[in-house]
Amino acid sequence: MRVAVVGLGWVAREVWLPRLAKHPDFDVVAVVEPRPEAVERTAALVGGARVHGGHQELGPHEADLVFVLTPNHTHGAVAGHFLRQGLAVFLEKPTGTEPGHLRLLEDAARDGGGRLLLSTAARHRADVGELARLVADGALGTPRLAELSWIRSRGIPGSDWFARRETSGGGVLVDLGWHVIDVLHHLWGASAVRHATALASRDFLTREGWGAHWHAGATALENADVEDQLTALLATERYGLHLRFAWASHEAVDRTRLVLHGTAGTAELTTTFGFSPRRVTEPTLTLRQEGGERHVPLPQACVGDEYDQQLDALAAELARADATGRALREAREALAVVEACYRATSARWTAPETNS
């Protein structure tokens, strides 16, 4: 499959391009990037691919599949352009940071016949797969409460656009929270939000040394106007949600925790999503039922395996007649939770203490 990659930032350079380059199903034939220095940094990965300075320069017959890996605020316009040309589009999360972006994608796919796929790599994690098996086997019974968290020790993204609401659409909730909310919906199905209360804060973004060293450095972001921490409690039609996400904290390691409470049991997965080197030493999955507890064995997995797994499944996903409708439905479901959390805060953040 001929692939064009639009946007050569960190996620292209470190996540998708190396995997596309070695995967037998894909051939990277074109890249789109206006910054010469970004093209130069990825020269070894793109090989002889054609280089375009803007997405409108990429012709509709140059590629079969377009990976859109651009900053959040451009997702609707850039992906919509290719969908309208009838191309298949793989869109990095978040699909859109407001409902208008999703309507744009829907209209473009309808008018042009393009097919939309979303980045849902966290669903393809081996440990999430074991948790999914417990759910599918009925070990938890009826859903009651999900406690979901992803707390980084030091992991603020290094690109300035992440820290500005205008270009990112939000902070840690949009960045880390989207992954975790998508996994929950994959496991338990989405449920309409009835009520939400939330607190967002910004305590680390303007401090030196709290950045993600694997993600372009640790520079303080003085003009940041998004949250670096968010805690929320939501009541939905089918279950409750307790969410906590943080780009930076006083923890020693980065920890992702998914706890699903049902009428028949509770499952707790403790692991580390993403690429941070400060990882949980040994991921664990525990099932508790009627006062008893058992540890569920987890398969060995390397950091980033879930992205390879998603690429392996991509051709089959593209072949689904309902691919675009499904992608847009799942995007709306995730965005509904994000918007409910932001509406529940009086502002996108609580100002940091002046003596910090």
XYZ file of C-alpha atoms in Angstrom:
356
model
C 0.000 0.000 0.000
C 1.451 3.379 -1.031
C 1.573 5.697 1.977
C 1.992 9.457 2.254
C 2.902 10.922 5.644
C 1.741 14.471 6.387
C 3.654 16.115 9.228
C 7.163 15.059 10.278
C 7.082 15.942 13.974
C 7.901 13.678 16.903
C 5.077 11.177 16.415
C 6.042 10.681 12.766
C 9.775 10.508 13.421
C 9.724 8.276 16.502
C 6.507 6.253 16.201
C 5.036 5.802 12.737
C 7.787 6.291 10.144
C 10.187 3.666 11.558
C 7.345 1.132 11.665
C 5.985 1.976 8.231
C 9.486 1.736 6.762
C 9.983 -1.845 7.918
C 6.412 -3.134 7.497
C 5.885 -5.347 4.414
C 2.370 -4.001 3.794
C 3.408 -0.354 3.330
C 5.649 1.725 1.104
C 6.214 5.371 2.079
C 6.168 7.151 -1.278
C 5.623 10.780 -0.226
C 5.929 13.098 2.761
C 4.484 16.550 3.390
C 6.364 18.968 5.640
C 6.978 22.731 5.211
C 10.038 22.801 7.520
C 13.293 21.766 5.760
C 14.938 20.913 9.088
C 12.163 18.419 9.888
C 12.604 16.755 6.505
C 16.351 16.569 7.096
C 15.862 14.895 10.500
C 13.797 12.136 8.884
C 15.883 11.692 5.713
C 17.052 8.216 6.691
C 13.462 7.095 7.249
C 11.799 8.531 4.152
C 14.443 7.342 1.692
C 13.480 8.268 -1.857
C 9.983 9.481 -1.004
C 8.787 12.618 -2.764
C 8.788 15.696 -0.521
C 6.003 18.287 -0.654
C 5.903 21.561 1.243
C 2.115 21.638 1.695
C -0.692 19.088 1.816
C -2.419 20.548 -1.260
C 0.645 19.618 -3.336
C 0.058 15.902 -2.781
C -1.864 14.571 -5.770
C -4.889 12.276 -5.312
C -3.166 9.470 -7.263
C 0.186 9.579 -5.466
C -0.845 7.415 -2.518
C -3.442 4.909 -1.373
C -3.328 5.888 2.307
C -2.440 9.195 3.990
C -1.147 9.370 7.554
C -2.147 12.774 8.977
C 0.229 13.509 11.875
C -0.087 17.279 12.106
C -0.884 19.491 15.142
C -4.367 18.988 16.606
C -6.047 22.119 15.276
C -5.259 21.122 11.658
C -6.732 17.606 11.802
C -10.159 18.488 10.430
C -8.961 20.610 7.505
C -6.014 18.420 6.448
C -7.735 15.051 6.826
C -10.891 16.482 5.284
C -8.929 17.595 2.209
C -7.777 14.034 1.490
C -11.125 12.411 2.322
C -12.740 14.729 -0.192
C -10.271 13.441 -2.798
C -11.429 9.893 -2.106
C -8.277 8.818 -0.275
C -8.053 6.637 2.808
C -6.834 8.625 5.826
C -5.216 7.440 9.038
C -5.646 10.257 11.563
C -3.588 10.602 14.735
C -5.545 11.390 17.900
C -7.412 13.494 18.816
C -9.727 13.190 15.827
C -11.039 16.664 16.530
C -11.087 19.031 19.456
C -14.597 20.322 18.767
C -17.723 18.883 17.108
C -17.241 21.109 14.057
C -14.048 19.253 13.167
C -15.921 15.957 13.147
C -18.720 17.385 11.005
C -16.087 18.576 8.533
C -14.618 15.061 8.348
C -18.048 13.492 7.962
C -19.016 15.836 5.126
C -15.687 15.341 3.361
C -15.888 11.542 3.539
C -19.485 11.572 2.305
C -18.756 13.919 -0.587
C -15.460 12.392 -1.698
C -15.823 8.763 -0.702
C -12.625 8.645 1.342
C -12.296 6.222 4.234
C -11.245 7.334 7.735
C -9.270 5.338 10.297
C -8.186 6.558 13.731
C -5.096 5.989 15.816
C -6.263 3.642 18.577
C -2.944 2.011 19.420
C -3.610 1.668 23.165
C -6.387 -0.825 22.397
C -3.740 -3.054 20.800
C -1.557 -3.288 23.902
C -1.011 -6.855 25.121
C -1.982 -5.985 28.712
C -5.159 -4.217 27.573
C -5.931 -7.330 25.537
C -5.840 -9.481 28.684
C -8.125 -7.012 30.457
C -10.473 -7.160 27.467
C -10.600 -10.944 27.768
C -11.756 -10.686 31.375
C -14.519 -8.309 30.317
C -15.566 -10.507 27.388
C -15.655 -13.619 29.602
C -18.091 -11.922 31.975
C -15.693 -11.914 34.926
C -16.721 -8.386 35.951
C -20.466 -8.552 35.359
C -22.427 -5.343 34.867
C -20.252 -2.169 34.724
C -20.493 0.075 37.777
C -17.391 2.284 38.114
C -14.190 2.867 36.131
C -11.184 4.494 37.821
C -8.787 5.601 35.095
C -5.511 7.439 35.500
C -2.298 8.163 33.645
C 0.141 10.051 35.840
C 3.556 10.991 34.507
C 6.425 11.905 36.793
C 8.042 14.298 34.299
C 6.480 14.212 30.880
C 5.271 17.543 29.494
C 5.408 17.425 25.654
C 8.206 19.511 24.189
C 6.385 21.127 21.261
C 5.006 24.603 21.956
C 1.717 23.923 20.166
C 0.797 21.334 22.832
C 0.694 24.095 25.440
C -1.587 26.514 23.576
C -5.330 25.956 23.607
C -5.679 27.497 20.138
C -3.496 24.789 18.552
C -3.965 21.821 20.900
C -7.610 22.124 21.943
C -6.666 21.318 25.525
C -3.889 19.973 27.704
C -3.273 16.652 29.361
C -6.910 15.574 29.010
C -6.733 15.820 25.216
C -3.232 14.332 25.055
C -3.167 11.437 27.550
C -6.830 11.266 28.507
C -8.026 10.611 24.955
C -6.051 7.319 24.853
C -7.450 6.075 28.150
C -11.050 7.111 27.440
C -10.830 5.334 24.080
C -9.645 2.144 25.829
C -12.554 2.306 28.271
C -15.054 2.672 25.442
C -13.387 -0.268 23.698
C -13.803 -2.387 26.856
C -17.171 -1.275 28.224
C -18.760 0.706 25.424
C -19.467 4.422 25.575
C -22.131 5.831 27.873
C -23.733 9.278 27.699
C -22.552 11.697 30.393
C -25.291 12.938 32.731
C -23.203 14.951 35.181
C -19.553 15.902 35.619
C -17.397 17.780 38.081
C -13.758 18.466 37.371
C -10.696 20.397 38.499
C -7.915 21.392 36.110
C -4.619 22.963 37.174
C -1.374 24.243 35.690
C 1.478 23.837 38.157
C 4.405 22.434 36.139
C 4.201 23.862 32.619
C 6.126 27.040 33.440
C 8.836 25.286 35.475
C 12.148 24.091 34.074
C 12.929 20.388 34.162
C 9.457 18.825 33.972
C 9.405 18.095 30.256
C 9.395 14.734 28.484
C 13.058 14.070 27.674
C 11.984 11.575 24.991
C 9.773 14.268 23.435
C 11.966 17.221 22.409
C 13.256 18.272 25.802
C 12.255 19.863 29.073
C 11.889 23.566 28.334
C 9.475 25.622 30.420
C 6.509 26.864 28.393
C 5.905 30.419 29.595
C 2.905 31.127 27.355
C 1.037 27.930 28.206
C -2.719 28.264 28.617
C -3.749 24.601 29.002
C -3.925 22.288 32.013
C -1.104 19.934 32.989
C -3.303 18.061 35.505
C -6.998 17.214 35.517
C -9.199 15.254 37.892
C -12.859 14.524 37.148
C -15.812 12.562 38.463
C -18.553 11.762 35.958
C -21.913 10.004 36.185
C -23.001 8.400 32.925
C -26.118 6.464 32.025
C -24.447 3.086 32.619
C -21.482 3.594 34.973
C -19.452 6.077 36.952
C -16.066 7.483 35.953
C -13.190 8.732 38.083
C -10.458 10.248 35.910
C -7.044 11.638 36.789
C -4.394 12.655 34.266
C -1.100 14.505 34.765
C 1.790 15.443 32.498
C 3.968 15.934 35.566
C 3.739 15.046 39.247
C 5.805 14.142 42.294
C 5.619 10.426 41.510
C 8.810 8.451 40.841
C 7.497 6.596 37.769
C 4.898 7.068 35.068
C 1.911 4.906 35.906
C -1.264 4.100 33.964
C -3.985 2.488 36.042
C -7.281 1.072 34.805
C -9.626 -0.241 37.514
C -12.984 -1.613 36.393
C -15.554 -2.351 39.099
C -18.477 -4.555 38.107
C -21.223 -6.501 39.860
C -19.258 -9.761 39.594
C -15.702 -8.573 40.149
C -13.038 -5.881 39.958
C -10.101 -5.908 37.539
C -7.073 -3.669 38.108
C -4.398 -3.125 35.463
C -1.284 -1.195 36.485
C 1.155 -0.485 33.681
C 2.775 2.377 31.757
C 1.308 3.620 28.491
C 3.505 5.486 26.042
C 7.257 5.807 25.617
C 8.483 7.172 28.935
C 11.664 5.549 30.288
C 10.307 5.925 33.854
C 8.113 2.850 33.708
C 6.363 0.525 36.132
C 8.875 -2.261 36.785
C 6.414 -5.065 36.125
C 2.882 -4.465 34.806
C 0.205 -6.351 36.766
C -3.406 -7.372 36.190
C -5.408 -8.453 39.228
C -8.921 -9.876 39.370
C -10.833 -9.680 42.672
C -14.049 -11.635 43.238
C -15.940 -12.427 46.451
C -13.006 -11.573 48.713
C -10.507 -13.581 46.686
C -7.767 -12.315 44.419
C -5.818 -13.782 41.530
C -3.088 -12.369 39.365
C -3.644 -12.741 35.637
C -0.428 -13.493 33.703
C 0.528 -10.852 31.170
C 2.432 -11.625 27.961
C 5.849 -10.117 27.430
C 5.731 -6.940 25.360
C 8.180 -4.278 24.253
C 7.592 -0.542 24.409
C 5.646 0.502 21.329
C 4.476 -2.968 20.276
C 0.903 -1.710 20.183
C 1.737 0.524 17.198
C 3.075 -2.451 15.254
C -0.094 -4.348 16.146
C -2.288 -1.555 14.834
C -0.367 -1.487 11.554
C -0.812 -5.260 11.250
C -4.579 -4.786 11.549
C -4.827 -1.712 9.320
C -5.570 -3.434 6.017
C -8.472 -5.361 7.527
C -9.832 -2.193 9.115
C -9.650 -0.359 5.798
C -11.646 -3.141 4.165
C -14.593 -2.618 6.507
C -17.514 -0.945 4.765
C -18.446 0.831 8.020
C -14.905 2.026 8.815
C -15.602 5.760 8.509
C -18.922 5.705 10.349
C -17.408 3.684 13.139
C -14.396 5.997 13.421
C -16.560 9.105 13.599
C -18.906 7.551 16.164
C -15.990 6.598 18.401
C -14.463 10.049 17.999
C -17.735 11.714 19.042
C -17.981 9.425 22.065
C -14.476 10.282 23.246
C -14.938 13.999 22.559
C -18.189 14.008 24.562
C -16.306 12.927 27.692
C -13.539 15.472 27.075
C -16.034 18.299 26.580
C -18.020 17.303 29.683
C -14.850 17.526 31.774
C -13.907 20.921 30.385
C -17.430 22.285 30.842
C -17.277 21.192 34.476
C -14.282 23.427 35.168
C -14.793 27.156 35.620
C -11.587 27.616 33.602
C -9.179 25.321 31.793
C -6.775 25.519 34.740
C -6.279 26.758 38.277
C -3.452 29.287 38.392
C -0.224 28.030 40.007
C 0.910 29.400 43.340
C 3.079 32.485 42.928
C 5.792 31.188 45.267
C 6.254 27.874 43.407
